[in-house]
JSON list of C-alpha atoms in Angstrom, two decimals:
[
{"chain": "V", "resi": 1, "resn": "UNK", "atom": "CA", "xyz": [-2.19, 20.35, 7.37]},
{"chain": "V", "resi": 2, "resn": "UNK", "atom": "CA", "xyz": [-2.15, 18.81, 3.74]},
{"chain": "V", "resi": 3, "resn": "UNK", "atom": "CA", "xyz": [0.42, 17.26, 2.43]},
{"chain": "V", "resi": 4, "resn": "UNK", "atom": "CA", "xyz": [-0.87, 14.95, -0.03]},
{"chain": "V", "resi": 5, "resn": "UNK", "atom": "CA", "xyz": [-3.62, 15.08, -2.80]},
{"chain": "V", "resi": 6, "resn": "UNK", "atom": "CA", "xyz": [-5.62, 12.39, -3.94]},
{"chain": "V", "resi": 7, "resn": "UNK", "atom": "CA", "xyz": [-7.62, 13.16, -7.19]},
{"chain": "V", "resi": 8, "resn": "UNK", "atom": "CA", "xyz": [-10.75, 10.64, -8.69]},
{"chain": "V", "resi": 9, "resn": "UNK", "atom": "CA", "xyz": [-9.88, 10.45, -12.37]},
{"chain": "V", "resi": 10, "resn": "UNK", "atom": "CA", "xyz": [-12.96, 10.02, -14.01]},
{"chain": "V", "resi": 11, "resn": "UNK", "atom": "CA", "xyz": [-15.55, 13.01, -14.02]},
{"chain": "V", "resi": 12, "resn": "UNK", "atom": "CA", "xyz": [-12.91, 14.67, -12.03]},
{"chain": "V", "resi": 13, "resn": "UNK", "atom": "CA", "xyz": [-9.66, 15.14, -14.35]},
{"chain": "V", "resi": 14, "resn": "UNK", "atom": "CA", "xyz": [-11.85, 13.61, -17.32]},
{"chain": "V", "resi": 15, "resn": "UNK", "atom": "CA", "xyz": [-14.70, 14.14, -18.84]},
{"chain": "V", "resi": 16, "resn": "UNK", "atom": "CA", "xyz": [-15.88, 10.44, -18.48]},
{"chain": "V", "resi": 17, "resn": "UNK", "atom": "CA", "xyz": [-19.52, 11.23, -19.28]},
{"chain": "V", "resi": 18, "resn": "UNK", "atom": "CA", "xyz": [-19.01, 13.79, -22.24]},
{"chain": "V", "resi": 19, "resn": "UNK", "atom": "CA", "xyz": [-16.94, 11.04, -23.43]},
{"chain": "V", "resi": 20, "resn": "UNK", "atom": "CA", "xyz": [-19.46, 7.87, -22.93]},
{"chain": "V", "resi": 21, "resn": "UNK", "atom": "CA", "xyz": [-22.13, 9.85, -24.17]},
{"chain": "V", "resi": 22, "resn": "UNK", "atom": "CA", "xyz": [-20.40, 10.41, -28.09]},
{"chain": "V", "resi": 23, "resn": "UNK", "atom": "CA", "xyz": [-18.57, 6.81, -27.75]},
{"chain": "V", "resi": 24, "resn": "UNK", "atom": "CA", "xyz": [-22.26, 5.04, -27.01]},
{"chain": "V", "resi": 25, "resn": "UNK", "atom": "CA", "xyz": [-23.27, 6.99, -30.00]},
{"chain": "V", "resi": 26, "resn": "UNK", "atom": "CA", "xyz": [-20.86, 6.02, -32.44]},
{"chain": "V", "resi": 27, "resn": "UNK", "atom": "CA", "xyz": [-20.74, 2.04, -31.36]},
{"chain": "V", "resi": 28, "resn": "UNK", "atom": "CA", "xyz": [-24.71, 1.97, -31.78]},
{"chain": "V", "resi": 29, "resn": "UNK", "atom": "CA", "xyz": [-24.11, 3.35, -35.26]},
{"chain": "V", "resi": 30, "resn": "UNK", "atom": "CA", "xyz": [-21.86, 0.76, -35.83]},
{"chain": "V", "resi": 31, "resn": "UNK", "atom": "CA", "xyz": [-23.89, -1.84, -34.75]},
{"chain": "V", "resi": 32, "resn": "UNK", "atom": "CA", "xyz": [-27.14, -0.55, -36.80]},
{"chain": "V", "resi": 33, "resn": "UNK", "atom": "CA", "xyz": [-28.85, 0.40, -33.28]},
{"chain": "V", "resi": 34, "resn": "UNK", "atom": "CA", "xyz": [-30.56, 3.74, -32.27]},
{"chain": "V", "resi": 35, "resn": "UNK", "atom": "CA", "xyz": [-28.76, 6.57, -31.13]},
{"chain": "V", "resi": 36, "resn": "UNK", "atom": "CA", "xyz": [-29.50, 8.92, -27.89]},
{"chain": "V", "resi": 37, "resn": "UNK", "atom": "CA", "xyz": [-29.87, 5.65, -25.12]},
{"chain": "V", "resi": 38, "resn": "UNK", "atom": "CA", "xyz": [-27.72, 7.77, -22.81]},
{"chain": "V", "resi": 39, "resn": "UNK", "atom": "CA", "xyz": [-29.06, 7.46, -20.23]},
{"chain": "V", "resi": 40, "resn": "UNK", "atom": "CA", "xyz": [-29.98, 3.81, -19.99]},
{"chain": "V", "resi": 41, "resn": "UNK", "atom": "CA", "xyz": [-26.73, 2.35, -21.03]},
{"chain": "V", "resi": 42, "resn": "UNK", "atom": "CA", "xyz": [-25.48, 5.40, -17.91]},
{"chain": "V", "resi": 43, "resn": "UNK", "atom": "CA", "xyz": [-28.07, 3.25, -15.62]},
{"chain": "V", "resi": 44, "resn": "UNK", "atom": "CA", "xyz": [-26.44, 0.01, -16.45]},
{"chain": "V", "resi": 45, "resn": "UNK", "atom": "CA", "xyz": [-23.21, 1.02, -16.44]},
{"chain": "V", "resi": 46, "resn": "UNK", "atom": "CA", "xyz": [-24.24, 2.09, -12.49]},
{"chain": "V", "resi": 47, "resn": "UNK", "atom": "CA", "xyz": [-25.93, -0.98, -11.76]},
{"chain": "V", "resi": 48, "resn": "UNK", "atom": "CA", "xyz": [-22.84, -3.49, -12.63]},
{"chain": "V", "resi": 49, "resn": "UNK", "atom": "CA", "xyz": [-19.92, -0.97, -11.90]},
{"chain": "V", "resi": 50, "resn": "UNK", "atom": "CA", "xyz": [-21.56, -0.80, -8.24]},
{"chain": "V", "resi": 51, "resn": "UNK", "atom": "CA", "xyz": [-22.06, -4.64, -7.71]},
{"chain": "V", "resi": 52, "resn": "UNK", "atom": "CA", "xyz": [-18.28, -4.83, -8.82]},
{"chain": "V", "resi": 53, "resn": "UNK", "atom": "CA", "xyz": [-17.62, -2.13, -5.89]},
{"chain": "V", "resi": 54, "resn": "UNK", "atom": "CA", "xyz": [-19.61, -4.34, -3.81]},
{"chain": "V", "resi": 55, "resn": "UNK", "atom": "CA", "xyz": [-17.14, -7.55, -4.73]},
{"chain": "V", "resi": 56, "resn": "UNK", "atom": "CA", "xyz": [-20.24, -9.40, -6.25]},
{"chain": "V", "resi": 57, "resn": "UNK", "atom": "CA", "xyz": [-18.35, -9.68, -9.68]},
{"chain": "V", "resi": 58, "resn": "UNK", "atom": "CA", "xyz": [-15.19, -9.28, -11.07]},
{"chain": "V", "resi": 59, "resn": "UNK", "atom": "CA", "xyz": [-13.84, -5.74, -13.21]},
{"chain": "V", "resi": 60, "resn": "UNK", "atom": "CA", "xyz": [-14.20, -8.21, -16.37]},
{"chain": "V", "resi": 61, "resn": "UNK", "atom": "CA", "xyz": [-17.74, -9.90, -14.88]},
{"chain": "V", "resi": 62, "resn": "UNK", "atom": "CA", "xyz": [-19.21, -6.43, -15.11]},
{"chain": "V", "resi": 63, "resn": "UNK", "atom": "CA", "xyz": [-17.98, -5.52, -18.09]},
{"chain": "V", "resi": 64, "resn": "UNK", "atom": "CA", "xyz": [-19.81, -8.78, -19.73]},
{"chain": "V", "resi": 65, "resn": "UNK", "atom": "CA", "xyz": [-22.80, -7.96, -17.89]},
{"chain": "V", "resi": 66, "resn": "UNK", "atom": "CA", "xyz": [-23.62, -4.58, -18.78]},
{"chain": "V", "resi": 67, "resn": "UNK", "atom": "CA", "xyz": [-22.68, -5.59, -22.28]},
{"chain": "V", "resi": 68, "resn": "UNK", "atom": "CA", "xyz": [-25.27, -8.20, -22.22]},
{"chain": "V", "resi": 69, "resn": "UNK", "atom": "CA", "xyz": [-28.02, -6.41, -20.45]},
{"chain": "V", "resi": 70, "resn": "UNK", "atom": "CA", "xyz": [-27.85, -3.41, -23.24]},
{"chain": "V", "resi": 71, "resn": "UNK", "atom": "CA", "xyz": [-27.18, -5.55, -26.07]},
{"chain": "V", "resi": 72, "resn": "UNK", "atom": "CA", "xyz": [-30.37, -7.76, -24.49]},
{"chain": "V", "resi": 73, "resn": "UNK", "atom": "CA", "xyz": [-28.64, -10.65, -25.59]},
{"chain": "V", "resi": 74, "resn": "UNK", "atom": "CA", "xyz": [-27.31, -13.86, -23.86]},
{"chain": "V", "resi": 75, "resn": "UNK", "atom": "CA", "xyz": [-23.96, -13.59, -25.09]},
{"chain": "V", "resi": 76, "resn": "UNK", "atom": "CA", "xyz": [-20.96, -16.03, -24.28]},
{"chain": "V", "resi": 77, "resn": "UNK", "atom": "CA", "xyz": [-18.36, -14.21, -22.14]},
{"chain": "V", "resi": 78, "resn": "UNK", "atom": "CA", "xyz": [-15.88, -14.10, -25.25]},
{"chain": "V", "resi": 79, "resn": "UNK", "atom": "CA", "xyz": [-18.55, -12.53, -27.26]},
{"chain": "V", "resi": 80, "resn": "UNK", "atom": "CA", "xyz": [-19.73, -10.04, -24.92]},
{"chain": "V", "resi": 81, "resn": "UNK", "atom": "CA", "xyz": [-15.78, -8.21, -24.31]},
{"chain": "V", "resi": 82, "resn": "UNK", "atom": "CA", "xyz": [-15.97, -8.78, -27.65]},
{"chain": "V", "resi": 83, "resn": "UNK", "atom": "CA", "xyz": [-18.75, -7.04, -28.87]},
{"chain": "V", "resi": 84, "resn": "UNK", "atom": "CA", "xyz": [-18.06, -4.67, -25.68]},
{"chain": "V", "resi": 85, "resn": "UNK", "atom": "CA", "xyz": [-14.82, -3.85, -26.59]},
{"chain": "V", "resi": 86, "resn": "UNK", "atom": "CA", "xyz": [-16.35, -2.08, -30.19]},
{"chain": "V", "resi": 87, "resn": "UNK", "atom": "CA", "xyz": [-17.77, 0.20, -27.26]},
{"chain": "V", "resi": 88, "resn": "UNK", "atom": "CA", "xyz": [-14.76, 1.10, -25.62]},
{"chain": "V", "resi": 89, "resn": "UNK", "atom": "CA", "xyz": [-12.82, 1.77, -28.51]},
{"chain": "V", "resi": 90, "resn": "UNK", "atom": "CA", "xyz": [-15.36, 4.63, -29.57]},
{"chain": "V", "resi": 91, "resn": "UNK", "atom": "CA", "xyz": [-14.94, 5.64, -25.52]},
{"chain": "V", "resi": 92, "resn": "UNK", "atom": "CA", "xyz": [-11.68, 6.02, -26.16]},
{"chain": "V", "resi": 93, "resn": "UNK", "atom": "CA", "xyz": [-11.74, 8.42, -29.51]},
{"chain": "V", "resi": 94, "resn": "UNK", "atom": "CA", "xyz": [-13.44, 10.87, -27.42]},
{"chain": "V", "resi": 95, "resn": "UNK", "atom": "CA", "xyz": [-11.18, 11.37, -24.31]},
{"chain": "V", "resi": 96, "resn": "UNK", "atom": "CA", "xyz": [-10.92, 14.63, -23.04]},
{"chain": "V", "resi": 97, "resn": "UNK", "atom": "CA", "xyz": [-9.55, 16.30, -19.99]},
{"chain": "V", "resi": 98, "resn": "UNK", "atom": "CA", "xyz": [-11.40, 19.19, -18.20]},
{"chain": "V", "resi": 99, "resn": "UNK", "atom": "CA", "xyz": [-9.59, 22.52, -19.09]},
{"chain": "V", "resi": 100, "resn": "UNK", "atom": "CA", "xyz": [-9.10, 22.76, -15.48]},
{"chain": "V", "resi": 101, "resn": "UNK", "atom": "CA", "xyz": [-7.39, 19.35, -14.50]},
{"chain": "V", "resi": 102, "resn": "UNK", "atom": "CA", "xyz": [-3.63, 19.92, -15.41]},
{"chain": "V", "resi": 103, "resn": "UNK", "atom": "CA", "xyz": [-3.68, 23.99, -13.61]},
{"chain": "V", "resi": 104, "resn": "UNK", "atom": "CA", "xyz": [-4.88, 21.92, -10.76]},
{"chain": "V", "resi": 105, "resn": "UNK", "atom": "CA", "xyz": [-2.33, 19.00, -10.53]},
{"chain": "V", "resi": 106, "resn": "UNK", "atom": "CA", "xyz": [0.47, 21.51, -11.43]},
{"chain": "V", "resi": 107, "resn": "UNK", "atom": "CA", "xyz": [-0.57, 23.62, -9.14]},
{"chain": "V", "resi": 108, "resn": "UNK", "atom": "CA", "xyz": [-0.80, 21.16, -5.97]},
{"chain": "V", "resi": 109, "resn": "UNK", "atom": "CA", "xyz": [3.03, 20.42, -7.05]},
{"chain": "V", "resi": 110, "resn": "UNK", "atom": "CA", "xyz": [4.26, 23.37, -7.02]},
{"chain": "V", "resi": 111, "resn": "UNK", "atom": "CA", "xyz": [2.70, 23.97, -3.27]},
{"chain": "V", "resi": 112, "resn": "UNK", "atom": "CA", "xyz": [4.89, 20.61, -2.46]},
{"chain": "V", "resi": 113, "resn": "UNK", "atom": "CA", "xyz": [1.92, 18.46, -2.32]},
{"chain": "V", "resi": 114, "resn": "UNK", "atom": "CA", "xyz": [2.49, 14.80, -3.12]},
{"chain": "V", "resi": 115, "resn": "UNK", "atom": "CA", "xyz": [-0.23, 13.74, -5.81]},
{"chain": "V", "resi": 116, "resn": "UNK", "atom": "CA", "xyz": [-2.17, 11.16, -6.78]},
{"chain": "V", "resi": 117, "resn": "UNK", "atom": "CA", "xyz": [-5.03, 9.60, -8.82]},
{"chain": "V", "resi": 118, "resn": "UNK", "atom": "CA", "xyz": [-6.82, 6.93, -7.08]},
{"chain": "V", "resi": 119, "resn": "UNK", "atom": "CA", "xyz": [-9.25, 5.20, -9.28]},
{"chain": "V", "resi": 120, "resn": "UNK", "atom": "CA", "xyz": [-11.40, 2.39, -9.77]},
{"chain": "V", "resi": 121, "resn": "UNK", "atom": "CA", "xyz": [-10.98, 1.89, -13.44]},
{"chain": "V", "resi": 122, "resn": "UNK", "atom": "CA", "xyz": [-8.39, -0.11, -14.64]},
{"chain": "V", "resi": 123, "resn": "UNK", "atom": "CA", "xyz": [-4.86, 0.27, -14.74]},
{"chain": "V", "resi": 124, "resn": "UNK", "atom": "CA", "xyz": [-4.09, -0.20, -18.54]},
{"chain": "V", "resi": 125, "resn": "UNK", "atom": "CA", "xyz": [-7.20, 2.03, -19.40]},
{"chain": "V", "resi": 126, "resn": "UNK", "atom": "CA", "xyz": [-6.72, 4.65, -16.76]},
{"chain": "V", "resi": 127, "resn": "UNK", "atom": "CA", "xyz": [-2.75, 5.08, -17.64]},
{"chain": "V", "resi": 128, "resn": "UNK", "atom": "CA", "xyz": [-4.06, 5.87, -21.27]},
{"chain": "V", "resi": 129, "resn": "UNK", "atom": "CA", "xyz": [-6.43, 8.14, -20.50]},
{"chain": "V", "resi": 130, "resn": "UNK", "atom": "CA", "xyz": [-3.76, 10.65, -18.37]},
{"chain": "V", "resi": 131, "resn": "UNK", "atom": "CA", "xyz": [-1.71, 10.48, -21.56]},
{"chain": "V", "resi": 132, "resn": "UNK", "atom": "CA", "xyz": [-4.14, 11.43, -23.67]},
{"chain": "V", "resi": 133, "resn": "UNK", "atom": "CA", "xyz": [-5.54, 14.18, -21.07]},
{"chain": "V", "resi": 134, "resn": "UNK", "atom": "CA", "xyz": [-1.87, 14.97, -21.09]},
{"chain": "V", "resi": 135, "resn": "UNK", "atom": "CA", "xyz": [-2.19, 14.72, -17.43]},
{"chain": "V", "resi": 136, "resn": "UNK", "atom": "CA", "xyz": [0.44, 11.92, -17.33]},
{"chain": "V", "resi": 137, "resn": "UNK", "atom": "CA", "xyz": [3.11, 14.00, -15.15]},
{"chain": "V", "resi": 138, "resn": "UNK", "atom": "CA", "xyz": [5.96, 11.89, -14.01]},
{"chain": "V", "resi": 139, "resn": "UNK", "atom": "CA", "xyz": [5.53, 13.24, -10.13]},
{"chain": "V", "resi": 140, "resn": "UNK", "atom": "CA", "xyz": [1.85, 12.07, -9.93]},
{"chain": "V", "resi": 141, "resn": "UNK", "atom": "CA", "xyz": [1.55, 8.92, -9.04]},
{"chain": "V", "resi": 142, "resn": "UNK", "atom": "CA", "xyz": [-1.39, 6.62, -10.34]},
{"chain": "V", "resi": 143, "resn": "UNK", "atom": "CA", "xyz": [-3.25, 4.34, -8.27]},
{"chain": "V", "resi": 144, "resn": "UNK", "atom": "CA", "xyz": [-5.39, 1.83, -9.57]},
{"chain": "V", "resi": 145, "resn": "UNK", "atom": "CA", "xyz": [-8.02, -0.40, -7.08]},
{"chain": "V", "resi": 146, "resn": "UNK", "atom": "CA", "xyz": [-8.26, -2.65, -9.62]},
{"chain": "V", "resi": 147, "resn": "UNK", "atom": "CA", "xyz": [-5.11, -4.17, -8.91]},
{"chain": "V", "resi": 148, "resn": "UNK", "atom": "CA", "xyz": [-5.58, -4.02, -5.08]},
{"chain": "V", "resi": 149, "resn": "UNK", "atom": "CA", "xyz": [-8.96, -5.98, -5.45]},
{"chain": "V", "resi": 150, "resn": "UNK", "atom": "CA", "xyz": [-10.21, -3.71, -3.22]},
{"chain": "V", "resi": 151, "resn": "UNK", "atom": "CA", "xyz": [-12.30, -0.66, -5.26]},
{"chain": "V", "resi": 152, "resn": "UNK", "atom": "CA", "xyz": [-13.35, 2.83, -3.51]},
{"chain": "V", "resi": 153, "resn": "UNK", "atom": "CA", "xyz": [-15.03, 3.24, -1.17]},
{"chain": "V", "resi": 154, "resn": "UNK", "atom": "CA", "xyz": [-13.54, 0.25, 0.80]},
{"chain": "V", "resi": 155, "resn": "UNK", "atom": "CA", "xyz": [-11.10, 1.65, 3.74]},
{"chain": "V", "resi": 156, "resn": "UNK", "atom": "CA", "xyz": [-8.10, -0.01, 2.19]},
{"chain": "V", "resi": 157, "resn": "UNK", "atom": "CA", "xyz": [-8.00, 1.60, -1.30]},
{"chain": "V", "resi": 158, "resn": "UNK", "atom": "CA", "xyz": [-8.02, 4.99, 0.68]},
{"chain": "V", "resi": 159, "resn": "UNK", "atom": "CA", "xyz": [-5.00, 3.67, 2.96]},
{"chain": "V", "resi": 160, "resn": "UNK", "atom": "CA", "xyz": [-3.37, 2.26, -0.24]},
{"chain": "V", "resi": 161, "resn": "UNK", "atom": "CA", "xyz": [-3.64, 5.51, -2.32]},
{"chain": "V", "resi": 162, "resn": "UNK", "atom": "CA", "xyz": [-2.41, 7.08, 1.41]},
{"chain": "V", "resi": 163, "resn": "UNK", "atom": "CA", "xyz": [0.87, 4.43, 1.16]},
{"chain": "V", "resi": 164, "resn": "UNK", "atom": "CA", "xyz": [1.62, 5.26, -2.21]},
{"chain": "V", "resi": 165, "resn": "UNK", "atom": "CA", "xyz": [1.91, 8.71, -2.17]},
{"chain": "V", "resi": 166, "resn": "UNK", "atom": "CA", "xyz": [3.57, 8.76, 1.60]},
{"chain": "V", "resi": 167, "resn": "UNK", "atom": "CA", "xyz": [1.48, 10.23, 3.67]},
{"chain": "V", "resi": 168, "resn": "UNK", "atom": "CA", "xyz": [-0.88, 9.83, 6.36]},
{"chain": "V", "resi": 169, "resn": "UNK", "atom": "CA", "xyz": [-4.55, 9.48, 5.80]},
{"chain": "V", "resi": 170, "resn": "UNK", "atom": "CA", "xyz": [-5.64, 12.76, 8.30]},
{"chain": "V", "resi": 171, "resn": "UNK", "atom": "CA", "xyz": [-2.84, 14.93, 6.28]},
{"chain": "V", "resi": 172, "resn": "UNK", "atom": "CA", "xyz": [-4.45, 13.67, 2.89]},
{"chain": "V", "resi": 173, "resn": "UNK", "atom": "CA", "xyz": [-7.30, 15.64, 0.65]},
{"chain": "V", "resi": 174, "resn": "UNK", "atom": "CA", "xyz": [-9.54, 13.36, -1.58]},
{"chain": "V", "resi": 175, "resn": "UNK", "atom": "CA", "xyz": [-10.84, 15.36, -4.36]},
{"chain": "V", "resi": 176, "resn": "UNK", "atom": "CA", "xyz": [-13.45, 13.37, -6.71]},
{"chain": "V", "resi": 177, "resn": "UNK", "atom": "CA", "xyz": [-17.27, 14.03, -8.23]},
{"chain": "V", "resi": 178, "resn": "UNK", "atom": "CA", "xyz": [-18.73, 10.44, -6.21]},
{"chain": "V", "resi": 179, "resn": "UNK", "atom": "CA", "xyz": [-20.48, 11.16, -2.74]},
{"chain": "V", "resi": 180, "resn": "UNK", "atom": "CA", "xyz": [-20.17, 7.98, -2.22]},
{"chain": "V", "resi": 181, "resn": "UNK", "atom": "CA", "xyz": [-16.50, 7.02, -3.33]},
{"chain": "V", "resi": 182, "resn": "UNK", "atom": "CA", "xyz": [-14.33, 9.97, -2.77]},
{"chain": "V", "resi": 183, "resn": "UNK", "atom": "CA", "xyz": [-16.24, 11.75, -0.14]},
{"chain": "V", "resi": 184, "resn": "UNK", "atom": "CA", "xyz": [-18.20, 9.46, 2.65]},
{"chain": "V", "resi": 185, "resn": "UNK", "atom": "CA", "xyz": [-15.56, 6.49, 2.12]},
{"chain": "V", "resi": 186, "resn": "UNK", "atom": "CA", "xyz": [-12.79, 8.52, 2.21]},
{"chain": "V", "resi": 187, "resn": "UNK", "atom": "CA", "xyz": [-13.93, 10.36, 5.48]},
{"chain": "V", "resi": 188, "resn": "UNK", "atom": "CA", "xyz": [-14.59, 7.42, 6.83]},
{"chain": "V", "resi": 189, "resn": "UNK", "atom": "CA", "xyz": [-10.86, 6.12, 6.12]},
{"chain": "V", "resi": 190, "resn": "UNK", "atom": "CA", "xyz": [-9.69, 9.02, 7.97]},
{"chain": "V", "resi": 191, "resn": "UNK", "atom": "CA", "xyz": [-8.76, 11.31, 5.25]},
{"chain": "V", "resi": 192, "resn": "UNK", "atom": "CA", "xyz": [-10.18, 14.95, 4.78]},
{"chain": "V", "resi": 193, "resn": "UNK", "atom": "CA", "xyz": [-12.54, 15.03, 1.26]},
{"chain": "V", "resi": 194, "resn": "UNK", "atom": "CA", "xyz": [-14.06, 17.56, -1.31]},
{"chain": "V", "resi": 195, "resn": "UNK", "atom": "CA", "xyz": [-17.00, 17.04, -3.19]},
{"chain": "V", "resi": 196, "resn": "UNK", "atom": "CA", "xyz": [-16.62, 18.14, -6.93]},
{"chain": "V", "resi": 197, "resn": "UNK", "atom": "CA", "xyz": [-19.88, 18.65, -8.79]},
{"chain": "V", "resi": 198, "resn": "UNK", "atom": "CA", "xyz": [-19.58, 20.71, -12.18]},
{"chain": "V", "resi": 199, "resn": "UNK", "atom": "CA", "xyz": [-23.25, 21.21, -11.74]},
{"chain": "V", "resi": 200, "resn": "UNK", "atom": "CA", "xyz": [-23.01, 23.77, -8.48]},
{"chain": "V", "resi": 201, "resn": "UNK", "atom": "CA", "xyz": [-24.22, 20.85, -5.79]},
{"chain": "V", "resi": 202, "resn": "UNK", "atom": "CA", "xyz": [-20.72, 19.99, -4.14]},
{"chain": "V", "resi": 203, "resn": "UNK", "atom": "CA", "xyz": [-18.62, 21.62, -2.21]},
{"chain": "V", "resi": 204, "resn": "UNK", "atom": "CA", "xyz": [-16.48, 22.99, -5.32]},
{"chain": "V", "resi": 205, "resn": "UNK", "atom": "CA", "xyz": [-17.92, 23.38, -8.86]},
{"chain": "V", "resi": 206, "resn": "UNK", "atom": "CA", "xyz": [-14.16, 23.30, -10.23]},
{"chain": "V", "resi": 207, "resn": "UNK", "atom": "CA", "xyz": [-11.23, 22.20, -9.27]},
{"chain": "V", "resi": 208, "resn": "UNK", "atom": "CA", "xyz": [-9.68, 25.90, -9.89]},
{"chain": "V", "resi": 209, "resn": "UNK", "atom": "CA", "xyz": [-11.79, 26.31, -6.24]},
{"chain": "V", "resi": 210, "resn": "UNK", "atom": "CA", "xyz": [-9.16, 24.03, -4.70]},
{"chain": "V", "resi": 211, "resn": "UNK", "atom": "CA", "xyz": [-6.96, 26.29, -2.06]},
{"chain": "V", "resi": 212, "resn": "UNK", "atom": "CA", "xyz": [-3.71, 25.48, -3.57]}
]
């Protein structure tokens, strides 16, 4: 039986890569650089966000280095969050929630699930984008690795998430777009898992296929 929900935020409730995609553009506009390098600043974003899953740098460290790797410049580590943070400003402006992400977390309330958003962004960041997905509701509960020091798919951000919302891991549902993070780590934690993929290659394409 489920009694608890926990939901990946980004490319789950938001539309991370809609919004990445239309931030990118707008920073390299403001810094006089080309347009359309989608899917190489997506490829270093990857690379460093994975070696920060790993524990080989810090939430900040990776941050600096995919800054530095786009930019192709050896930038101090003040100069690089601050050229980086022109980027995430434009990330911001375009913040959107999938049409379907608040019917879903209303929905798992009102079958007297406990909810939750376990993520691997930070807190600060992460808190503002459920408020501007309007998906802030004051039952579900937010859950943020970065201030465990322990990021998806590590066992203990699963059991954390688990704590917070009160339940035990086998009675929990991870729901989230990464194989990786919110499928095969959870599992492996001992929690049930779906696959979301908008695309038609998970085990949902929308989280209105959710049985709740």
């Amino acid at each position: 039986m489920i009694r608890a929900v926990l939901f990946d935020l980004d490319d789950t409730l938001m539309d991370h890569t809609s919004a990445m995609r239309e931030g990118l553009d707008e920073w390299c506009r403001e810094l006089g650089l080309p347009t359309g390098q989608h899917e190489r600043f997506a490829a270093i974003e990857r690379k460093w966000f994975a070696a920060y899953e790993r524990g080989e740098v810090t939430h900040h460290g990776q941050r600096i280095a995919r800054c530095r790797e786009f930019l192709e410049k050896d930038l101090s580590e003040h100069d690089a969050l601050q050229a980086y943070s022109g980027y995430l400003a434009a990330y911001q402006r375009n913040w959107r929630a999938f049409a379907d992400a608040l019917p879903a977390l209303q929905r798992a309330l009102q079958a007297g699930l406990r909810v939750g958003v376990l993520t691997n962004g930070a807190r600060e960041m992460q808190e503002a984008k459920l408020r501007a997905g309007k998906l802030d509701l004051p039952e579900v509960r937010l859950i943020a690795t970065v201030d465990l020091g322990i990021p998806k798919p590590q066992a203990t951000a699963y059991l954390a998430g688990c704590q917070v919302v009160g339940s035990t891991p086998a009675e929990t549902l991870m729901v989230g777009d990464s194989l990786a993070n919110d499928v095969e780590g959870a599992r492996a934690a001992g929690l049930q898992a779906v696959h979301l993929r908008r695309d038609g290659s998970g085990d949902i394409s929308g989280l209105d296929q959710l049985g709740f």
